[in-house]
C-alpha atoms as a printed R data frame, in Angstrom:
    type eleno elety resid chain resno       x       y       z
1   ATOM     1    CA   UNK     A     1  76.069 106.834 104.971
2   ATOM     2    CA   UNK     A     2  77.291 104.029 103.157
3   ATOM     3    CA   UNK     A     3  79.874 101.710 104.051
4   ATOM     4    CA   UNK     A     4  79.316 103.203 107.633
5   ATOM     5    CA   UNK     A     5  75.763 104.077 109.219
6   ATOM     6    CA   UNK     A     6  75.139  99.986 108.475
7   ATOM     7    CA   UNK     A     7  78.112  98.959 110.346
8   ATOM     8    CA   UNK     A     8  77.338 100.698 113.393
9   ATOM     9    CA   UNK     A     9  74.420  99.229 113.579
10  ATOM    10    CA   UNK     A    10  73.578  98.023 117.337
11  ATOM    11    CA   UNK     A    11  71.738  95.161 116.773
12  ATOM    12    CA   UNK     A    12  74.169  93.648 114.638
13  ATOM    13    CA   UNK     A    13  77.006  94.717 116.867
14  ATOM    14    CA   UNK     A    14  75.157  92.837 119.632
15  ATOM    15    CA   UNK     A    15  74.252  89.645 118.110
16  ATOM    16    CA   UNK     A    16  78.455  89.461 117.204
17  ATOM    17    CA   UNK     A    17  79.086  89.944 120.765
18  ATOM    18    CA   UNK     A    18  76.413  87.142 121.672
19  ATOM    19    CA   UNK     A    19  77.743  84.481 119.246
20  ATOM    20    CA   UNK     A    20  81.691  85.449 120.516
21  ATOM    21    CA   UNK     A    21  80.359  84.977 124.322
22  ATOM    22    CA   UNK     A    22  78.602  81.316 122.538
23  ATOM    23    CA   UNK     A    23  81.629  80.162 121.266
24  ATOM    24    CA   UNK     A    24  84.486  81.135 123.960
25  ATOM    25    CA   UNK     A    25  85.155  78.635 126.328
26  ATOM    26    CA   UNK     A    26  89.241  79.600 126.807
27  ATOM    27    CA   UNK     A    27  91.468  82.570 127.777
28  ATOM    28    CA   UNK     A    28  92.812  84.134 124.551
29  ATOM    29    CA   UNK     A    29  95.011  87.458 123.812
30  ATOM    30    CA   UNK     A    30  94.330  89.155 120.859
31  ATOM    31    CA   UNK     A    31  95.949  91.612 119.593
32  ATOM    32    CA   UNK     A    32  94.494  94.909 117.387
33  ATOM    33    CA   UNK     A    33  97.804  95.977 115.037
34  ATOM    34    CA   UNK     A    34  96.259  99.610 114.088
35  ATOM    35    CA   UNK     A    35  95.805 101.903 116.859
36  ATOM    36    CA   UNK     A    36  92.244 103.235 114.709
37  ATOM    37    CA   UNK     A    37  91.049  99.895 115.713
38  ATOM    38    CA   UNK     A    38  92.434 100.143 119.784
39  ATOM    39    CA   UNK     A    39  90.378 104.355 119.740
40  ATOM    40    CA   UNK     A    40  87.364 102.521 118.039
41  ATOM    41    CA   UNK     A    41  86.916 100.233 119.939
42  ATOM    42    CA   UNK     A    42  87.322 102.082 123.348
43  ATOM    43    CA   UNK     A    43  84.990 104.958 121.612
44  ATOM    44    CA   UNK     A    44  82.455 102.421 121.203
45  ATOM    45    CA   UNK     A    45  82.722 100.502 124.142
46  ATOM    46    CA   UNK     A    46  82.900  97.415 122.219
47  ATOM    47    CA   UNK     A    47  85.398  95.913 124.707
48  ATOM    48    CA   UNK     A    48  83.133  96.121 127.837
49  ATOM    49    CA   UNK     A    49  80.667  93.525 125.301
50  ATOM    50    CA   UNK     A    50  83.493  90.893 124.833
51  ATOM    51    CA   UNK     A    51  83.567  87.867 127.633
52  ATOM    52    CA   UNK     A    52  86.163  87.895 130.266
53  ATOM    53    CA   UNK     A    53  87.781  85.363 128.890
54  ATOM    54    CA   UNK     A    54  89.053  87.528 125.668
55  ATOM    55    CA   UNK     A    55  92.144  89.909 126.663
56  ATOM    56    CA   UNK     A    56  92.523  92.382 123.814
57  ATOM    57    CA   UNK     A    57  95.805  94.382 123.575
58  ATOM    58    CA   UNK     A    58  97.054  97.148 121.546
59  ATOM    59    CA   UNK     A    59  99.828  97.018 119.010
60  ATOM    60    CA   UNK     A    60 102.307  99.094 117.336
61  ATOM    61    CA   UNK     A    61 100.441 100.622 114.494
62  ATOM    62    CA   UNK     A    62 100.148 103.859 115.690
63  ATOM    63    CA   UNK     A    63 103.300 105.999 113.066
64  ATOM    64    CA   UNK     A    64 103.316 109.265 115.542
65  ATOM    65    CA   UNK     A    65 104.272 106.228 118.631
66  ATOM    66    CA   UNK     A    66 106.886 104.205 116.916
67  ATOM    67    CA   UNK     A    67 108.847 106.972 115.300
68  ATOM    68    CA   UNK     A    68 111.840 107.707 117.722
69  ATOM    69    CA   UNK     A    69 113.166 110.452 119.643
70  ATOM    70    CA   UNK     A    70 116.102 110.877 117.347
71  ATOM    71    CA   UNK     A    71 113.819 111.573 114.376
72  ATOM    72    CA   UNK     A    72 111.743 114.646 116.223
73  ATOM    73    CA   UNK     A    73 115.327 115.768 117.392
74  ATOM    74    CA   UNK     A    74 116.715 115.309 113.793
75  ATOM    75    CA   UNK     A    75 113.340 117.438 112.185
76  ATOM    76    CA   UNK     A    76 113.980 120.187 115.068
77  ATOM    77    CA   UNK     A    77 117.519 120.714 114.155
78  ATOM    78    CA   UNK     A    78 116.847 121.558 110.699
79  ATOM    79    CA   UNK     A    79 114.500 123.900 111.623
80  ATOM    80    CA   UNK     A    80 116.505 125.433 114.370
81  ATOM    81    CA   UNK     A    81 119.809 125.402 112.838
82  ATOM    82    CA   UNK     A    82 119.654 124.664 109.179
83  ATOM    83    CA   UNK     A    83 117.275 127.135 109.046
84  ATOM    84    CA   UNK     A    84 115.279 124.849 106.629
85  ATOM    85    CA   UNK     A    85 111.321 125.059 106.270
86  ATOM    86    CA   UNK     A    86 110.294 121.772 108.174
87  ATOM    87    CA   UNK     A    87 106.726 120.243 106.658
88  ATOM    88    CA   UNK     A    88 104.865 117.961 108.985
89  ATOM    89    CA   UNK     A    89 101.141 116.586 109.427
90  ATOM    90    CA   UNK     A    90  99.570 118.513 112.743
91  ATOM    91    CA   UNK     A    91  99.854 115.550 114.687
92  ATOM    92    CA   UNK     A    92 103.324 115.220 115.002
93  ATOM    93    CA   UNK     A    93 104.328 118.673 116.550
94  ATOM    94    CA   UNK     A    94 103.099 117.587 119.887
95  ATOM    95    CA   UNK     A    95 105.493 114.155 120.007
96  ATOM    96    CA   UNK     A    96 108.506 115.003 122.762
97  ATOM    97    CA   UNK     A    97 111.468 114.694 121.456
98  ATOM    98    CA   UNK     A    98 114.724 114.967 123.559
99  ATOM    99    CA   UNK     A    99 114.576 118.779 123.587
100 ATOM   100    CA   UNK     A   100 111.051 119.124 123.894
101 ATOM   101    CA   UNK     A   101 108.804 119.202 120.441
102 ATOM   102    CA   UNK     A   102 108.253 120.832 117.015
103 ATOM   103    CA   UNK     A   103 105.356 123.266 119.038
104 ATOM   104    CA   UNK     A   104 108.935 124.408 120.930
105 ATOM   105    CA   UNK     A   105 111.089 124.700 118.482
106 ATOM   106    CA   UNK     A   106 108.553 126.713 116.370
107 ATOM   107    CA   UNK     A   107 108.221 129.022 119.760
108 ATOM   108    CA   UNK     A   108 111.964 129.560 119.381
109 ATOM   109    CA   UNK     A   109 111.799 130.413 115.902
110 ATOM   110    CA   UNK     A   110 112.301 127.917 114.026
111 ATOM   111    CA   UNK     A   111 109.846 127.938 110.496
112 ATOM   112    CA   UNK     A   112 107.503 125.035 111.108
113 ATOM   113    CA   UNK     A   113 104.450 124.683 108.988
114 ATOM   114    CA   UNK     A   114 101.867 122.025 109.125
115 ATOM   115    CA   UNK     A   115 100.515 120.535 105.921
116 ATOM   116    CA   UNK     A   116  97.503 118.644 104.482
117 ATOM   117    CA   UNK     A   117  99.639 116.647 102.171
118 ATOM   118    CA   UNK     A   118 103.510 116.377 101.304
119 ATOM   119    CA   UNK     A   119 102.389 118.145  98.046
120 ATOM   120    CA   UNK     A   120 101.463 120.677 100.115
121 ATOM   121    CA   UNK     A   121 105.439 121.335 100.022
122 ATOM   122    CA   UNK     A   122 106.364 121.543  96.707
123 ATOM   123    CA   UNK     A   123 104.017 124.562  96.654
124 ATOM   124    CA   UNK     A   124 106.394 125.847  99.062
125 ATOM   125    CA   UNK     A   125 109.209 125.067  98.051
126 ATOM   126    CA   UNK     A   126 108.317 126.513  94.410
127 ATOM   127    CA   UNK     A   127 107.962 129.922  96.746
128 ATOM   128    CA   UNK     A   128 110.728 129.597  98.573
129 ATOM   129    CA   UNK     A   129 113.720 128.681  96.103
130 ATOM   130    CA   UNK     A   130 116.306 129.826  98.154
131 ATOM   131    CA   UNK     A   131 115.397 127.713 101.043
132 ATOM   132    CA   UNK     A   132 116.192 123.871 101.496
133 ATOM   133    CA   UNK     A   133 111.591 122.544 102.811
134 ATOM   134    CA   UNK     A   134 111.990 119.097 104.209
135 ATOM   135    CA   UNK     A   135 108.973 117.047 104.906
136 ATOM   136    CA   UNK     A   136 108.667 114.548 107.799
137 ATOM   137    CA   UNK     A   137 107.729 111.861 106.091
138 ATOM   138    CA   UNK     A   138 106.371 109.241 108.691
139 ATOM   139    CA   UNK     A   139 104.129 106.425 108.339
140 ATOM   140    CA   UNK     A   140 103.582 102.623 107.960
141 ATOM   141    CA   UNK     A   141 102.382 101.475 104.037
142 ATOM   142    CA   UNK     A   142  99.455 103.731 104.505
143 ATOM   143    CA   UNK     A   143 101.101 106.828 103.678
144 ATOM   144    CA   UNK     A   144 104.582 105.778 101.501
145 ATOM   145    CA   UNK     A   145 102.804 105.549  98.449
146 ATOM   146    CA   UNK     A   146 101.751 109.790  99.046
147 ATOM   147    CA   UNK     A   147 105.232 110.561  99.995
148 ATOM   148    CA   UNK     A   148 106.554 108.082  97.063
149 ATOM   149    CA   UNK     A   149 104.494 110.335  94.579
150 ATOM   150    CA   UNK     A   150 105.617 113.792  96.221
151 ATOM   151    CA   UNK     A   151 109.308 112.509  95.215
152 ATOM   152    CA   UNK     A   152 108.192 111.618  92.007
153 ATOM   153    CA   UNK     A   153 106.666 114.733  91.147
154 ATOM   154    CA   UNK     A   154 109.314 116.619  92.640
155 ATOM   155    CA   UNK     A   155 111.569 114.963  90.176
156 ATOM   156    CA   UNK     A   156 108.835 115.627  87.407
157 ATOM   157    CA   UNK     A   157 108.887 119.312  88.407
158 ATOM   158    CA   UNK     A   158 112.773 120.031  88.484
159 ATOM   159    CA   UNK     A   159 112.429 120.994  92.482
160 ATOM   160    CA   UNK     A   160 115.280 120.761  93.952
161 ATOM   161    CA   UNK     A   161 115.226 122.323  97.113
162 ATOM   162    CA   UNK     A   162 112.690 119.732  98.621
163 ATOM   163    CA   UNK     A   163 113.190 116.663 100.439
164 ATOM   164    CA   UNK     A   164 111.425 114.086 102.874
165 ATOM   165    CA   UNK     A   165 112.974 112.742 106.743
166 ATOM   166    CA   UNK     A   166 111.904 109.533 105.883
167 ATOM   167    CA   UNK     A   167 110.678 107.233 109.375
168 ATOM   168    CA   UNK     A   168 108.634 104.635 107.194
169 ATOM   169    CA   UNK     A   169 107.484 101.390 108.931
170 ATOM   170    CA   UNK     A   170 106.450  98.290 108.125
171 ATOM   171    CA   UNK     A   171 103.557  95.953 109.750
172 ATOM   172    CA   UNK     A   172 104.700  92.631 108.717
173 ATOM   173    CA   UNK     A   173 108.404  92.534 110.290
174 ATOM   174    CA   UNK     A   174 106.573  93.900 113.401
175 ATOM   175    CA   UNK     A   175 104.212  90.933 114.162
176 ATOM   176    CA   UNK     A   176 107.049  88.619 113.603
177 ATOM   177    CA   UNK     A   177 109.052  90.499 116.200
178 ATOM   178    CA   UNK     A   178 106.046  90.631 118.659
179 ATOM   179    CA   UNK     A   179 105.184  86.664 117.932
180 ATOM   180    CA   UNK     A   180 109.126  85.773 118.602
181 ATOM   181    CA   UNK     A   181 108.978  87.518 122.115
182 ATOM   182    CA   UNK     A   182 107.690  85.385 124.431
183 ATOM   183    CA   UNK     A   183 106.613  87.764 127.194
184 ATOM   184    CA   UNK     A   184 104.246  88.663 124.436
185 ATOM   185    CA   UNK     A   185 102.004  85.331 124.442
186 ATOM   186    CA   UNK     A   186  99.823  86.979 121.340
187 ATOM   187    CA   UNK     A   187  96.981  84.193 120.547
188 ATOM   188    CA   UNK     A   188  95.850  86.032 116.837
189 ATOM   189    CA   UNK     A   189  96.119  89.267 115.409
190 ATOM   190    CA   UNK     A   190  93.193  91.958 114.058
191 ATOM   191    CA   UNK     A   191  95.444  92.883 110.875
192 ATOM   192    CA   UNK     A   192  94.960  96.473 110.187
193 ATOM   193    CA   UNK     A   193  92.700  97.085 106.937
194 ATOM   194    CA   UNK     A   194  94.037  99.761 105.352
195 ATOM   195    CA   UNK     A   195  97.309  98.849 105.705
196 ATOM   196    CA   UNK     A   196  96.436  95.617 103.435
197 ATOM   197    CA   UNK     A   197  94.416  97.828 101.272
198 ATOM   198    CA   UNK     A   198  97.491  99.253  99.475
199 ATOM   199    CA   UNK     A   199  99.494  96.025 100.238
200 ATOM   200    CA   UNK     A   200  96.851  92.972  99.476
201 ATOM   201    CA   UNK     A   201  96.820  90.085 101.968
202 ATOM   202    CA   UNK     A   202  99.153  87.813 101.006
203 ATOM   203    CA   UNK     A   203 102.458  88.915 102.642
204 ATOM   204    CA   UNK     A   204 100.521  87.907 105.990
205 ATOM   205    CA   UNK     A   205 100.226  84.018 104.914
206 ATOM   206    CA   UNK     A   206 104.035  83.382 106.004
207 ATOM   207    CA   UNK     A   207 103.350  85.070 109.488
208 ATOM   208    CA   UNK     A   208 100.147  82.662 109.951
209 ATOM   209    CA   UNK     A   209 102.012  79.481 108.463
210 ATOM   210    CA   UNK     A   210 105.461  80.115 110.300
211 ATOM   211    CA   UNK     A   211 103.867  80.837 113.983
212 ATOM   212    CA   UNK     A   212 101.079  79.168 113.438
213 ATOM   213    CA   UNK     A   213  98.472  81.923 114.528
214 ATOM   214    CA   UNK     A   214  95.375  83.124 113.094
215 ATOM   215    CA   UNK     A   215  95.575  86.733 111.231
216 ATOM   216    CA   UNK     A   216  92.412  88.286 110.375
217 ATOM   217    CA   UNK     A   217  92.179  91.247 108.626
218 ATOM   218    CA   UNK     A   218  89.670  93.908 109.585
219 ATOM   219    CA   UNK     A   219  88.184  97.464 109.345
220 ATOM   220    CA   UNK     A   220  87.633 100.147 111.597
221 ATOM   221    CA   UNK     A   221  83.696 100.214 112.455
222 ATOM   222    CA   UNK     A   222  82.407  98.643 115.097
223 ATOM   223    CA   UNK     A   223  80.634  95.521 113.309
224 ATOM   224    CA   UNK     A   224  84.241  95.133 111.678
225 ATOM   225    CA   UNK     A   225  85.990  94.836 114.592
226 ATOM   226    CA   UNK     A   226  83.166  92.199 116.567
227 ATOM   227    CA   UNK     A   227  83.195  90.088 113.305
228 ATOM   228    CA   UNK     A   228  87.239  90.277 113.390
229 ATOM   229    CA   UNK     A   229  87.243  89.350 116.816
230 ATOM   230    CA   UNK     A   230  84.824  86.580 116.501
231 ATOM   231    CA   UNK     A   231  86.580  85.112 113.315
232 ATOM   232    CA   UNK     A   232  89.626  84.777 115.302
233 ATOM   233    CA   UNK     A   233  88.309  83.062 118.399
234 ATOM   234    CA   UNK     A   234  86.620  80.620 115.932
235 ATOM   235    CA   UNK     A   235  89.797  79.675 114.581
236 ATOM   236    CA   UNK     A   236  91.764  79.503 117.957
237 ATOM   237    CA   UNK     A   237  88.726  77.357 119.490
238 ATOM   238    CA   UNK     A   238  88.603  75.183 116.824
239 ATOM   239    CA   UNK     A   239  92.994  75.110 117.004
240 ATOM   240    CA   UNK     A   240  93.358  76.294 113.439
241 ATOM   241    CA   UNK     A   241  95.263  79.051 112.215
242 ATOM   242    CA   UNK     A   242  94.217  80.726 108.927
243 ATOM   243    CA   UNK     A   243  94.433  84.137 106.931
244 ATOM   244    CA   UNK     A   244  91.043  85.544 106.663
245 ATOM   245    CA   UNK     A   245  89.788  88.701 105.060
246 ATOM   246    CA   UNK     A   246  86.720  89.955 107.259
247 ATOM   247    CA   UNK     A   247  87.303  94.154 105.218
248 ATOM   248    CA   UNK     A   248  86.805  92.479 102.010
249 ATOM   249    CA   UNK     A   249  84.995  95.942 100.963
250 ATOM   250    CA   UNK     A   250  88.248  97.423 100.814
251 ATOM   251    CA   UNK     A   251  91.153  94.436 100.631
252 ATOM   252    CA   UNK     A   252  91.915  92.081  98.073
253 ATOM   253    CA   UNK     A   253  95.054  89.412  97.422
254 ATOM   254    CA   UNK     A   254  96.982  91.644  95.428
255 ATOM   255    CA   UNK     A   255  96.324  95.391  96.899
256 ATOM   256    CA   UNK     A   256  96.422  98.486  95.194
257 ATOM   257    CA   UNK     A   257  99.075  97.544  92.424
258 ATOM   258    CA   UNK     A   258  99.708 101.634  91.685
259 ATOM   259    CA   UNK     A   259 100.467 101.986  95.277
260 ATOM   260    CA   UNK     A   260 102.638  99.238  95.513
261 ATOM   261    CA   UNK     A   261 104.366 100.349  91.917
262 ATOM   262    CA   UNK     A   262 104.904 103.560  93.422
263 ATOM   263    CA   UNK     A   263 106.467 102.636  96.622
264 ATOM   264    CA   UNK     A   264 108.289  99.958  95.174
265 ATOM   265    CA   UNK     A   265 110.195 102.673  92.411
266 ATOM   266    CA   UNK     A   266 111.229 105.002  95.207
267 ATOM   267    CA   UNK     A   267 111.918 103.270  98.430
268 ATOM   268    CA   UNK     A   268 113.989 100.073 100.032
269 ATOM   269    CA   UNK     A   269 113.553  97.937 103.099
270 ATOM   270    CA   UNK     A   270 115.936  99.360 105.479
271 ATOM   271    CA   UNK     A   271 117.064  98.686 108.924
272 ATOM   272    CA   UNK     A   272 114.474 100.619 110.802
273 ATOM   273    CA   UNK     A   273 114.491 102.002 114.373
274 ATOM   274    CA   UNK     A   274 111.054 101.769 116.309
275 ATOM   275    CA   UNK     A   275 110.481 104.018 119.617
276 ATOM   276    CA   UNK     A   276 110.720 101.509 122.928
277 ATOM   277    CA   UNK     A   277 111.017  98.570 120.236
278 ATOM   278    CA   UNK     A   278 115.021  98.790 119.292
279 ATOM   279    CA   UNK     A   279 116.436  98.459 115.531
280 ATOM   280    CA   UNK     A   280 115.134  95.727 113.094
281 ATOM   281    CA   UNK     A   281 116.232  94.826 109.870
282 ATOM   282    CA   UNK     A   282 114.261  94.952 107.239
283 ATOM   283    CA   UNK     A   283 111.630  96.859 109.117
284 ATOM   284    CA   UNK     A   284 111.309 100.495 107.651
285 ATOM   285    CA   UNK     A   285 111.670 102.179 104.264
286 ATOM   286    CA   UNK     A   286 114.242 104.506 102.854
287 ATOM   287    CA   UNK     A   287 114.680 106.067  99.463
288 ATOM   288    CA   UNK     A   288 116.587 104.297  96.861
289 ATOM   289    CA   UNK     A   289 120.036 105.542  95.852
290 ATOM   290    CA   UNK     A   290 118.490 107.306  92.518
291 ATOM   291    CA   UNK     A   291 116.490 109.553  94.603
292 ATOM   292    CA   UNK     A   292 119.242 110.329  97.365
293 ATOM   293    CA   UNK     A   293 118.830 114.317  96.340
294 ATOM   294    CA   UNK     A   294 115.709 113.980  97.799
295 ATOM   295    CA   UNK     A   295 116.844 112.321 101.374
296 ATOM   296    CA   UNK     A   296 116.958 114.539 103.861
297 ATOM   297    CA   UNK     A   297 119.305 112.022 105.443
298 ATOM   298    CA   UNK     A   298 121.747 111.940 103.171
299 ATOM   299    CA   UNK     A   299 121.479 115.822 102.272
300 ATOM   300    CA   UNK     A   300 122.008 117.432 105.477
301 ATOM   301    CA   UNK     A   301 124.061 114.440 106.596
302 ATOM   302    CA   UNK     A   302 122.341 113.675 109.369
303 ATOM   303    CA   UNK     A   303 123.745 111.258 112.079
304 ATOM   304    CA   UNK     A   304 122.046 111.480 115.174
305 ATOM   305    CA   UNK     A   305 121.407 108.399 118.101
306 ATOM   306    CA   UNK     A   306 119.493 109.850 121.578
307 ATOM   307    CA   UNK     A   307 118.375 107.603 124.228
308 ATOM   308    CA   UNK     A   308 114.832 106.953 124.712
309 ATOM   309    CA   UNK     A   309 113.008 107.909 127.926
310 ATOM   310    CA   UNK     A   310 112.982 104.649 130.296
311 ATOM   311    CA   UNK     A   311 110.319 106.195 132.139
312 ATOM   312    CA   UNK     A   312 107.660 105.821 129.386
313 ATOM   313    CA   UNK     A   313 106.237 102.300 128.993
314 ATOM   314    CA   UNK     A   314 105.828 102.357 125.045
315 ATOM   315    CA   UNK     A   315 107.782  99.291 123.929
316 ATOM   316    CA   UNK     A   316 105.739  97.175 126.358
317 ATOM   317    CA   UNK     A   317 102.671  98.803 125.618
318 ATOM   318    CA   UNK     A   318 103.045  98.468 121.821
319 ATOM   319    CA   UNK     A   319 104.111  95.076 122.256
320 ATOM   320    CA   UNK     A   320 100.840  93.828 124.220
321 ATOM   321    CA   UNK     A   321 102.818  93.333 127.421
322 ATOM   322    CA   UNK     A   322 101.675  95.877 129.111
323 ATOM   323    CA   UNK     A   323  98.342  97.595 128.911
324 ATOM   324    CA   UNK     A   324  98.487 102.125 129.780
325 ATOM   325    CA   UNK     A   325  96.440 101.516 133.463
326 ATOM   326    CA   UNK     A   326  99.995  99.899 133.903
327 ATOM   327    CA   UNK     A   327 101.909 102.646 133.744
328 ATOM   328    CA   UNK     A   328 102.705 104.631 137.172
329 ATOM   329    CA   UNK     A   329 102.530 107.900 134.848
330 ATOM   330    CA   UNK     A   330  99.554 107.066 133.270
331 ATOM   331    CA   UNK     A   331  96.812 110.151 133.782
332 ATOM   332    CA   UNK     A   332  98.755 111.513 136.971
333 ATOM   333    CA   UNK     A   333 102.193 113.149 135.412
334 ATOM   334    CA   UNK     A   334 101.606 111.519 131.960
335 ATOM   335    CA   UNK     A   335  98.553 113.363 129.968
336 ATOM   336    CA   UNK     A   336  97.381 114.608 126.754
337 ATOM   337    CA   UNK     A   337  98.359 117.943 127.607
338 ATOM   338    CA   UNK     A   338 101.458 116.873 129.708
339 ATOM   339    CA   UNK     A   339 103.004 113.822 127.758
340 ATOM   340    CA   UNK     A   340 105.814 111.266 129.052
341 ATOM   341    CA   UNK     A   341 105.541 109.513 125.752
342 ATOM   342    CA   UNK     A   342 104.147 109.016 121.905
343 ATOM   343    CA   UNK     A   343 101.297 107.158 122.862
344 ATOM   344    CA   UNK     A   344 100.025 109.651 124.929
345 ATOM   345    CA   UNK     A   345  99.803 112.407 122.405
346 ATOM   346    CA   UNK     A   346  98.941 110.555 118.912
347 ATOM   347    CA   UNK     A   347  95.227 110.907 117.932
348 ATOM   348    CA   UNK     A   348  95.841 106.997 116.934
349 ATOM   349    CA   UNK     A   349  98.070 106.462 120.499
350 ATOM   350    CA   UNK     A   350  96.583 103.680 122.803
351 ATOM   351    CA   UNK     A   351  97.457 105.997 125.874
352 ATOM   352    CA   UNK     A   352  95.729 108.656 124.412
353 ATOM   353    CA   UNK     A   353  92.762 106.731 123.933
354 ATOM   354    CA   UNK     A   354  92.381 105.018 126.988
355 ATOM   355    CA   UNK     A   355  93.054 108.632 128.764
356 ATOM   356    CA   UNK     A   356  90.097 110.113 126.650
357 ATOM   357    CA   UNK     A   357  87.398 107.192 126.654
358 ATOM   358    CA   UNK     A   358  88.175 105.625 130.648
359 ATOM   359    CA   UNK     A   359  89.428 108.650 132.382
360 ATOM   360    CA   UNK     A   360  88.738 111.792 130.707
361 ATOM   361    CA   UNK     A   361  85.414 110.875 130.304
362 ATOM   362    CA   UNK     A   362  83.606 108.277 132.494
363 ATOM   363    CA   UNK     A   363  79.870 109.088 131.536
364 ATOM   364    CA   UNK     A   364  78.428 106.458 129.546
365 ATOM   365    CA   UNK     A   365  76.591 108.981 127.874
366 ATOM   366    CA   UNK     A   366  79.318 110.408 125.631
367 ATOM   367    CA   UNK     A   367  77.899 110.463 122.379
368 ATOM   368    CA   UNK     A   368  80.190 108.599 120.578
369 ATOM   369    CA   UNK     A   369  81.203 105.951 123.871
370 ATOM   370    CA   UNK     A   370  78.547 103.574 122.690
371 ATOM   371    CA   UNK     A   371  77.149 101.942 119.370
């Protein structure tokens, strides 16, 4: 298949991971932002080709693992007791919230309904006009242009019994908070493709100016990740620090300017909150005041803060502190059918995927464990 059989080739995988071992002659941390590059590269065993001396650790670019607690709780209690028809993509129902999950509060009753696509909900809404359907709108740029559009055609449409519980993220604001930690120690980031696919490549130049660290930005196939890896340990051997485009298949400077357009007319920066990370400002999206009739927030007035669990090890995980072998929970109490935290349930989750390609399955011969 294009665009995918010839980057998983094995040769070409192998000579990467030949000229990375060539060239590495220090210890350096690197850090994968999209948690479809941490499950790619543990489903391909791509890690157990890099040197010792290159420490990769996951990010916080996994949506399902940075949304909070108070946002599941907050999507539950409009099912439960606003009686409203609550919209969400399959793999959030599984994400604990305080009072267990949306699989629970669908158990007790409560009309939850999983969807291919937030249009998906103006269908039902359209059947449902006595009934307030709220989607859970949650994603980094990836996905704010889809849920931008559903507003927008909601508007178009004259529905007005639909509305989205907005938990939008940004990437950018993130690395800066990981790079100005200094338990952190990140030596250069594997930007995530996609994300600069819709938003170009050049709001990442700051970043690599400002901390001085290289940023590469990189797809999702094996041969993609081995050429982002070795782009970055070129730069850090040689001491530079430079914004390179390794998914140039996909990314250019500018991104998708409709995308952009589209997210731009309906949402804001915001103060975000980020599960295990704390609030940042600046950090999330919300819906601009003109489209407040569609903010779930706003309409059912929602105002709710919950703790998170201390005994999950998110924050540090997402944060490249801490890797999931670290975690006392991790694959005894803590498991994809028994989940302390987001990372451990999220198809994306680096818990998840370290449970599934170094415990759950140990044989070498799992098809898809090597290129």
């Amino acid at each position: 298949m294009k665009y995918t059989t010839e980057f998983r080739d094995r040769e070409l995988v192998e000579k990467e991971a030949r000229h990375i071992h060539e060239i590495t002659h220090q210890t350096w941390r690197i850090m994968e932002v999209c948690g479809g590059q941490t499950h790619a590269l543990l489903r391909y065993g791509l890690m157990d080709l890099l040197p010792e001396k290159i420490k990769l650790v996951h990010g916080p670019g996994c949506p399902v693992c940075v949304t909070p607690v108070e946002v599941l709780d907050s999507a539950i209690d409009l099912a439960e007791n606003k009686k409203a028809i609550l919209c969400s993509f399959g793999d959030m129902l599984k994400v604990p919230g305080s009072r267990g999950n949306l699989f629970d509060c669908r158990a007790r009753g409560g009309d939850v309904r999983v969807v291919y696509s937030p249009l998906d909900c103006l269908s039902i809404a359209k059947q449902n006009p006595t009934r307030e359907v709220v989607f859970l709108a949650v994603g980094f740029e990836t996905t704010a242009p889809a849920h931008a559009l559903a507003v927008l055609q909601a508007e178009t449409l004259g529905i007005k019994n639909f509305s989205l519980l907005v938990s939008h993220y940004l990437v950018p604001p993130a690395l800066r908070l990981i790079l100005s930690n200094p338990k952190t120690q990140v030596d250069g980031f594997l930007a995530a493709g996609h994300v600069c696919t819709i938003m170009g490549a050049e709001e990442y130049r700051p970043i690599v100016d400002e901390f001085h660290v290289p940023i590469v930005i990189t797809g999702f196939e094996p041969l993609d990740l081995m050429q982002g890896i070795r782009m970055v340990v070129e730069q850090l051997e040689s001491e530079t620090a430079k914004l390179q485009n390794q998914y140039t298949r996909s990314v250019v400077d500018s991104g998708n300017l409709v995308a952009r357009q589209a997210i731009e007319k309906v949402f804001h920066s915001i103060r975000q909150s980020w599960r295990g990370l704390g609030e940042y400002e600046g950090s999330g999206l919300g819906l601009r005041s003109e489209y407040s009739q569609y903010d779930a927030w706003a309409k059912f007035g929602i105002r709710v803060h919950q703790q998170e669990s201390t005994s999950c090890l998110a924050g540090d995980i997402m944060m490249g502190i801490k890797r999931p072998q670290d975690c006392s929970h991790f694959g005894k109490d803590c498991r994809p059918d028994h989940p302390m935290g987001a990372p451990m349930v999220s198809s994306e989750g680096a818990c998840a995927a370290y449970f599934k390609y170094r415990v759950d399955n140990q044989s070498s011969s799992h098809p898809e464990k090597r290129v």
